[in-house]
mmCIF file of C-alpha atoms in Angstrom:
data_model
loop_
_atom_site.group_PDB
_atom_site.id
_atom_site.type_symbol
_atom_site.label_atom_id
_atom_site.label_comp_id
_atom_site.label_asym_id
_atom_site.label_seq_id
_atom_site.Cartn_x
_atom_site.Cartn_y
_atom_site.Cartn_z
ATOM 1 C CA PHE E 22 -0.023 -0.002 -0.008
ATOM 2 C CA ARG E 23 2.878 2.388 0.731
ATOM 3 C CA ASP E 24 3.953 1.991 -2.937
ATOM 4 C CA PHE E 25 0.700 3.674 -3.823
ATOM 5 C CA GLY E 26 0.974 6.384 -1.207
ATOM 6 C CA VAL E 27 -1.487 4.740 1.172
ATOM 7 C CA GLU E 28 -0.478 4.765 4.841
ATOM 8 C CA THR E 29 -1.040 1.573 6.690
ATOM 9 C CA ARG E 30 -0.986 0.311 10.223
ATOM 10 C CA VAL E 31 -1.194 -3.212 11.650
ATOM 11 C CA VAL E 32 -3.943 -3.985 14.137
ATOM 12 C CA HIS E 33 -4.049 -7.395 15.766
ATOM 13 C CA ASN E 34 -6.939 -9.766 15.093
ATOM 14 C CA LEU E 35 -9.359 -10.416 17.897
ATOM 15 C CA TYR E 36 -8.978 -13.905 19.352
ATOM 16 C CA GLU E 37 -11.042 -14.834 22.372
ATOM 17 C CA ALA E 38 -10.143 -18.391 23.230
ATOM 18 C CA ASP E 39 -12.842 -20.110 25.224
ATOM 19 C CA LEU E 40 -10.477 -22.859 26.337
ATOM 20 C CA PRO E 41 -7.601 -22.593 28.815
ATOM 21 C CA THR E 42 -4.073 -22.775 27.451
ATOM 22 C CA GLU E 43 -2.440 -26.219 27.634
ATOM 23 C CA PRO E 44 1.187 -26.713 28.754
ATOM 24 C CA PRO E 45 3.637 -26.973 25.877
ATOM 25 C CA ARG E 46 5.509 -30.224 25.657
ATOM 26 C CA ALA E 47 8.715 -31.221 23.856
ATOM 27 C CA PRO E 48 8.117 -32.977 20.560
ATOM 28 C CA ASN E 49 8.254 -36.767 20.365
ATOM 29 C CA THR E 50 11.424 -37.396 18.376
ATOM 30 C CA ASP E 51 10.798 -41.090 17.768
ATOM 31 C CA ALA E 52 7.527 -40.948 15.844
ATOM 32 C CA PRO E 53 6.697 -37.227 15.546
ATOM 33 C CA ARG E 54 3.224 -36.131 14.456
ATOM 34 C CA LEU E 55 3.115 -33.113 12.139
ATOM 35 C CA ILE E 56 -0.129 -31.395 11.431
ATOM 36 C CA MET E 57 -1.408 -28.744 9.007
ATOM 37 C CA THR E 58 -4.922 -27.428 9.543
ATOM 38 C CA ARG E 59 -5.208 -24.671 6.894
ATOM 39 C CA GLY E 60 -7.178 -26.731 4.329
ATOM 40 C CA LEU E 61 -6.102 -27.734 0.889
ATOM 41 C CA GLY E 62 -6.814 -24.545 -0.996
ATOM 42 C CA HIS E 63 -4.524 -22.757 -3.411
ATOM 43 C CA TYR E 64 -3.276 -20.070 -1.001
ATOM 44 C CA TYR E 65 -1.962 -22.507 1.541
ATOM 45 C CA ASN E 66 0.744 -24.070 -0.647
ATOM 46 C CA VAL E 67 0.269 -27.548 0.938
ATOM 47 C CA ASP E 68 2.628 -28.980 -1.630
ATOM 48 C CA THR E 69 5.446 -27.122 0.110
ATOM 49 C CA THR E 70 4.647 -28.923 3.331
ATOM 50 C CA VAL E 71 4.449 -32.283 1.498
ATOM 51 C CA ARG E 72 7.825 -31.783 -0.128
ATOM 52 C CA ALA E 73 9.289 -30.687 3.165
ATOM 53 C CA PHE E 74 7.881 -33.780 4.819
ATOM 54 C CA GLU E 75 9.558 -35.978 2.178
ATOM 55 C CA ILE E 76 12.903 -34.655 3.451
ATOM 56 C CA VAL E 77 11.954 -35.081 7.053
ATOM 57 C CA LEU E 78 11.071 -38.696 6.459
ATOM 58 C CA ARG E 79 14.643 -39.434 5.419
ATOM 59 C CA LYS E 80 15.778 -38.716 8.957
ATOM 60 C CA TYR E 81 12.573 -39.608 10.822
ATOM 61 C CA PRO E 82 11.010 -42.486 8.909
ATOM 62 C CA ARG E 83 8.315 -42.960 11.592
ATOM 63 C CA ALA E 84 7.135 -39.357 11.292
ATOM 64 C CA ARG E 85 3.511 -38.809 10.223
ATOM 65 C CA LEU E 86 1.841 -35.893 8.483
ATOM 66 C CA PHE E 87 -1.839 -35.129 9.048
ATOM 67 C CA LEU E 88 -3.553 -32.749 6.593
ATOM 68 C CA ALA E 89 -6.905 -31.365 7.786
ATOM 69 C CA GLY E 90 -9.541 -29.741 5.604
ATOM 70 C CA ARG E 91 -10.498 -29.758 1.995
ATOM 71 C CA GLY E 92 -9.973 -27.371 -0.920
ATOM 72 C CA ASN E 93 -9.504 -26.930 -4.636
ATOM 73 C CA ARG E 94 -5.979 -28.342 -4.598
ATOM 74 C CA GLU E 95 -6.880 -31.617 -2.858
ATOM 75 C CA LYS E 96 -6.563 -33.819 -5.953
ATOM 76 C CA TYR E 97 -3.205 -32.153 -6.841
ATOM 77 C CA ILE E 98 -1.893 -32.792 -3.328
ATOM 78 C CA ARG E 99 -3.085 -36.382 -3.309
ATOM 79 C CA ASP E 100 -1.517 -36.966 -6.739
ATOM 80 C CA LEU E 101 1.751 -35.451 -5.517
ATOM 81 C CA VAL E 102 1.834 -37.757 -2.458
ATOM 82 C CA ASP E 103 1.272 -40.734 -4.781
ATOM 83 C CA LYS E 104 3.899 -39.518 -7.235
ATOM 84 C CA LEU E 105 6.471 -39.191 -4.521
ATOM 85 C CA ARG E 106 5.408 -42.556 -3.072
ATOM 86 C CA MET E 107 5.286 -41.084 0.314
ATOM 87 C CA PRO E 108 4.153 -43.101 3.343
ATOM 88 C CA ASN E 109 2.612 -41.750 6.513
ATOM 89 C CA VAL E 110 0.555 -38.940 5.022
ATOM 90 C CA GLU E 111 -3.105 -38.864 6.130
ATOM 91 C CA PHE E 112 -5.868 -36.687 4.645
ATOM 92 C CA LEU E 113 -8.361 -36.053 7.383
ATOM 93 C CA GLY E 114 -10.958 -34.028 5.432
ATOM 94 C CA HIS E 115 -13.244 -31.639 7.244
ATOM 95 C CA LEU E 116 -13.056 -31.877 11.033
ATOM 96 C CA ASN E 117 -15.461 -30.552 13.564
ATOM 97 C CA ARG E 118 -14.268 -28.336 16.413
ATOM 98 C CA GLY E 119 -13.744 -31.159 18.855
ATOM 99 C CA ALA E 120 -11.761 -33.218 16.322
ATOM 100 C CA ILE E 121 -9.566 -30.218 15.488
ATOM 101 C CA HIS E 122 -8.833 -29.703 19.205
ATOM 102 C CA ALA E 123 -7.926 -33.395 19.500
ATOM 103 C CA LEU E 124 -5.638 -33.110 16.518
ATOM 104 C CA TYR E 125 -3.772 -30.141 18.090
ATOM 105 C CA ARG E 126 -3.446 -32.065 21.327
ATOM 106 C CA SER E 127 -1.902 -35.006 19.491
ATOM 107 C CA ALA E 128 0.542 -32.882 17.500
ATOM 108 C CA ASP E 129 4.286 -32.536 17.999
ATOM 109 C CA ILE E 130 4.754 -29.761 15.392
ATOM 110 C CA PHE E 131 2.343 -27.464 13.580
ATOM 111 C CA VAL E 132 3.428 -26.775 10.016
ATOM 112 C CA ASN E 133 2.192 -23.831 7.937
ATOM 113 C CA SER E 134 3.372 -23.225 4.388
ATOM 114 C CA SER E 135 0.920 -20.598 3.178
ATOM 115 C CA GLY E 136 1.934 -18.362 0.303
ATOM 116 C CA VAL E 137 -0.635 -15.617 1.035
ATOM 117 C CA ASP E 138 -1.986 -14.898 4.486
ATOM 118 C CA ASN E 139 -3.333 -12.428 7.007
ATOM 119 C CA PHE E 140 -3.210 -13.171 10.756
ATOM 120 C CA PRO E 141 -4.119 -16.878 10.643
ATOM 121 C CA GLY E 142 -6.251 -18.151 13.455
ATOM 122 C CA ALA E 143 -4.705 -21.556 13.020
ATOM 123 C CA LEU E 144 -1.451 -20.246 14.426
ATOM 124 C CA LEU E 145 -3.280 -18.793 17.395
ATOM 125 C CA GLU E 146 -4.835 -22.261 17.940
ATOM 126 C CA ALA E 147 -1.345 -23.774 17.922
ATOM 127 C CA PHE E 148 -0.317 -21.187 20.517
ATOM 128 C CA LEU E 149 -3.280 -22.161 22.701
ATOM 129 C CA PHE E 150 -2.486 -25.892 22.564
ATOM 130 C CA GLY E 151 1.255 -25.355 23.045
ATOM 131 C CA VAL E 152 2.388 -26.848 19.732
ATOM 132 C CA PRO E 153 5.809 -25.770 18.361
ATOM 133 C CA ILE E 154 5.491 -24.050 14.987
ATOM 134 C CA ALA E 155 7.385 -24.156 11.681
ATOM 135 C CA THR E 156 5.966 -21.656 9.219
ATOM 136 C CA THR E 157 6.475 -19.559 6.147
ATOM 137 C CA ASN E 158 6.660 -15.759 6.541
ATOM 138 C CA ALA E 159 3.568 -14.988 4.486
ATOM 139 C CA GLY E 160 1.391 -11.957 5.143
ATOM 140 C CA GLY E 161 1.066 -10.961 8.823
ATOM 141 C CA ILE E 162 2.762 -13.990 10.204
ATOM 142 C CA PRO E 163 6.046 -12.121 11.000
ATOM 143 C CA TYR E 164 3.942 -9.839 13.244
ATOM 144 C CA MET E 165 2.706 -12.887 15.117
ATOM 145 C CA VAL E 166 5.879 -14.890 15.686
ATOM 146 C CA GLU E 167 9.606 -14.175 15.802
ATOM 147 C CA HIS E 168 12.048 -16.621 14.222
ATOM 148 C CA GLY E 169 14.106 -18.391 16.843
ATOM 149 C CA VAL E 170 11.982 -16.969 19.674
ATOM 150 C CA SER E 171 8.403 -18.206 19.231
ATOM 151 C CA ALA E 172 8.615 -20.219 16.038
ATOM 152 C CA ARG E 173 10.857 -21.271 13.163
ATOM 153 C CA MET E 174 10.142 -19.191 10.086
ATOM 154 C CA VAL E 175 11.236 -19.500 6.477
ATOM 155 C CA ALA E 176 10.588 -17.783 3.105
ATOM 156 C CA VAL E 177 7.503 -18.681 1.091
ATOM 157 C CA ASP E 178 7.857 -21.728 -1.155
ATOM 158 C CA ASP E 179 11.209 -22.760 0.327
ATOM 159 C CA TYR E 180 10.359 -26.415 1.205
ATOM 160 C CA GLU E 181 14.008 -27.301 1.890
ATOM 161 C CA ALA E 182 14.319 -24.555 4.471
ATOM 162 C CA LEU E 183 10.954 -25.617 5.987
ATOM 163 C CA ALA E 184 12.252 -29.159 6.271
ATOM 164 C CA ARG E 185 15.390 -27.948 7.957
ATOM 165 C CA GLU E 186 13.364 -25.993 10.523
ATOM 166 C CA ILE E 187 11.079 -28.962 11.275
ATOM 167 C CA ILE E 188 14.188 -31.137 11.761
ATOM 168 C CA TRP E 189 15.677 -28.382 13.975
ATOM 169 C CA LEU E 190 12.585 -28.485 16.221
ATOM 170 C CA LEU E 191 12.874 -32.285 16.465
ATOM 171 C CA GLU E 192 16.600 -32.151 17.188
ATOM 172 C CA HIS E 193 16.107 -29.478 19.900
ATOM 173 C CA PRO E 194 12.924 -30.620 21.702
ATOM 174 C CA ASP E 195 13.519 -28.561 24.790
ATOM 175 C CA GLU E 196 14.045 -25.405 22.702
ATOM 176 C CA ALA E 197 10.926 -26.305 20.750
ATOM 177 C CA ARG E 198 8.943 -26.432 23.929
ATOM 178 C CA ARG E 199 10.325 -23.069 25.076
ATOM 179 C CA MET E 200 9.367 -21.540 21.749
ATOM 180 C CA ALA E 201 5.861 -22.866 22.083
ATOM 181 C CA LEU E 202 5.688 -21.341 25.602
ATOM 182 C CA ALA E 203 6.893 -17.991 24.197
ATOM 183 C CA ALA E 204 4.236 -18.120 21.490
ATOM 184 C CA GLN E 205 1.602 -18.993 24.056
ATOM 185 C CA ALA E 206 2.469 -15.921 26.108
ATOM 186 C CA CYS E 207 1.378 -13.772 23.127
ATOM 187 C CA ILE E 208 -2.227 -14.881 23.171
ATOM 188 C CA ASP E 209 -3.197 -12.007 25.471
ATOM 189 C CA ASN E 210 -2.156 -9.600 22.656
ATOM 190 C CA TYR E 211 -5.297 -10.701 20.732
ATOM 191 C CA ARG E 212 -7.872 -10.496 23.473
ATOM 192 C CA TRP E 213 -10.529 -7.769 23.313
ATOM 193 C CA GLU E 214 -8.966 -5.853 26.180
ATOM 194 C CA ALA E 215 -5.743 -5.583 24.186
ATOM 195 C CA VAL E 216 -7.136 -4.810 20.718
ATOM 196 C CA ARG E 217 -10.184 -2.695 21.659
ATOM 197 C CA GLU E 218 -8.535 0.726 21.510
ATOM 198 C CA ASP E 219 -6.708 0.098 18.313
ATOM 199 C CA TRP E 220 -9.846 -1.100 16.547
ATOM 200 C CA LEU E 221 -11.986 1.736 17.859
ATOM 201 C CA ASP E 222 -9.314 4.212 16.750
ATOM 202 C CA VAL E 223 -9.101 2.792 13.279
ATOM 203 C CA LEU E 224 -12.822 2.600 12.817
ATOM 204 C CA THR E 225 -13.456 6.040 14.260
ATOM 205 C CA THR E 226 -10.743 7.594 12.109
ATOM 206 C CA ASP E 227 -12.074 5.863 9.015
ATOM 207 C CA SER E 228 -15.695 7.032 9.672
ATOM 208 C CA GLN E 229 -14.633 10.592 10.246
ATOM 209 C CA GLY E 230 -12.459 10.572 7.106
#
């Protein structure tokens, strides 16, 4: 927007979790469970996660990848998994709220490879359930997490870097747990009490303009 002379400001999304936070835990390095809950649409670049997982499997052959949701790239992703002859990839389809929560509770690492994004609620859910995160830096994600502090973050489409960061989390489970704890501490930034004044200021300014 600045390229067109339009001033911008970042205002956090509202996220009012109705569940208590759950204590982060170190990833299971024997048979780690990786999850992606963004769906199988075009914007989420799920093929980047699949290609990264192929690399992860070389070092962690008992690792499993769970892909939740549906989307217009589902056939392409399924065909890619078949083409690469990859084991241990499960397509879960649409999950209700309880099943999604159970999936987060079962996860060792949350993977996000979106190419276009805003402030994804899926990352906030990972915060809530204490799941370490490996993600691309699409959209507003760099405003949500800091590389090496609350997540591992890579450039969009770089599946090799994403694989390296997933492996890093598995090789440093205590650090992974500490990062999840740091991310969890940010949840209060998205509660109504924290975002109210910013939103009211933006909306009031906009209406007066």
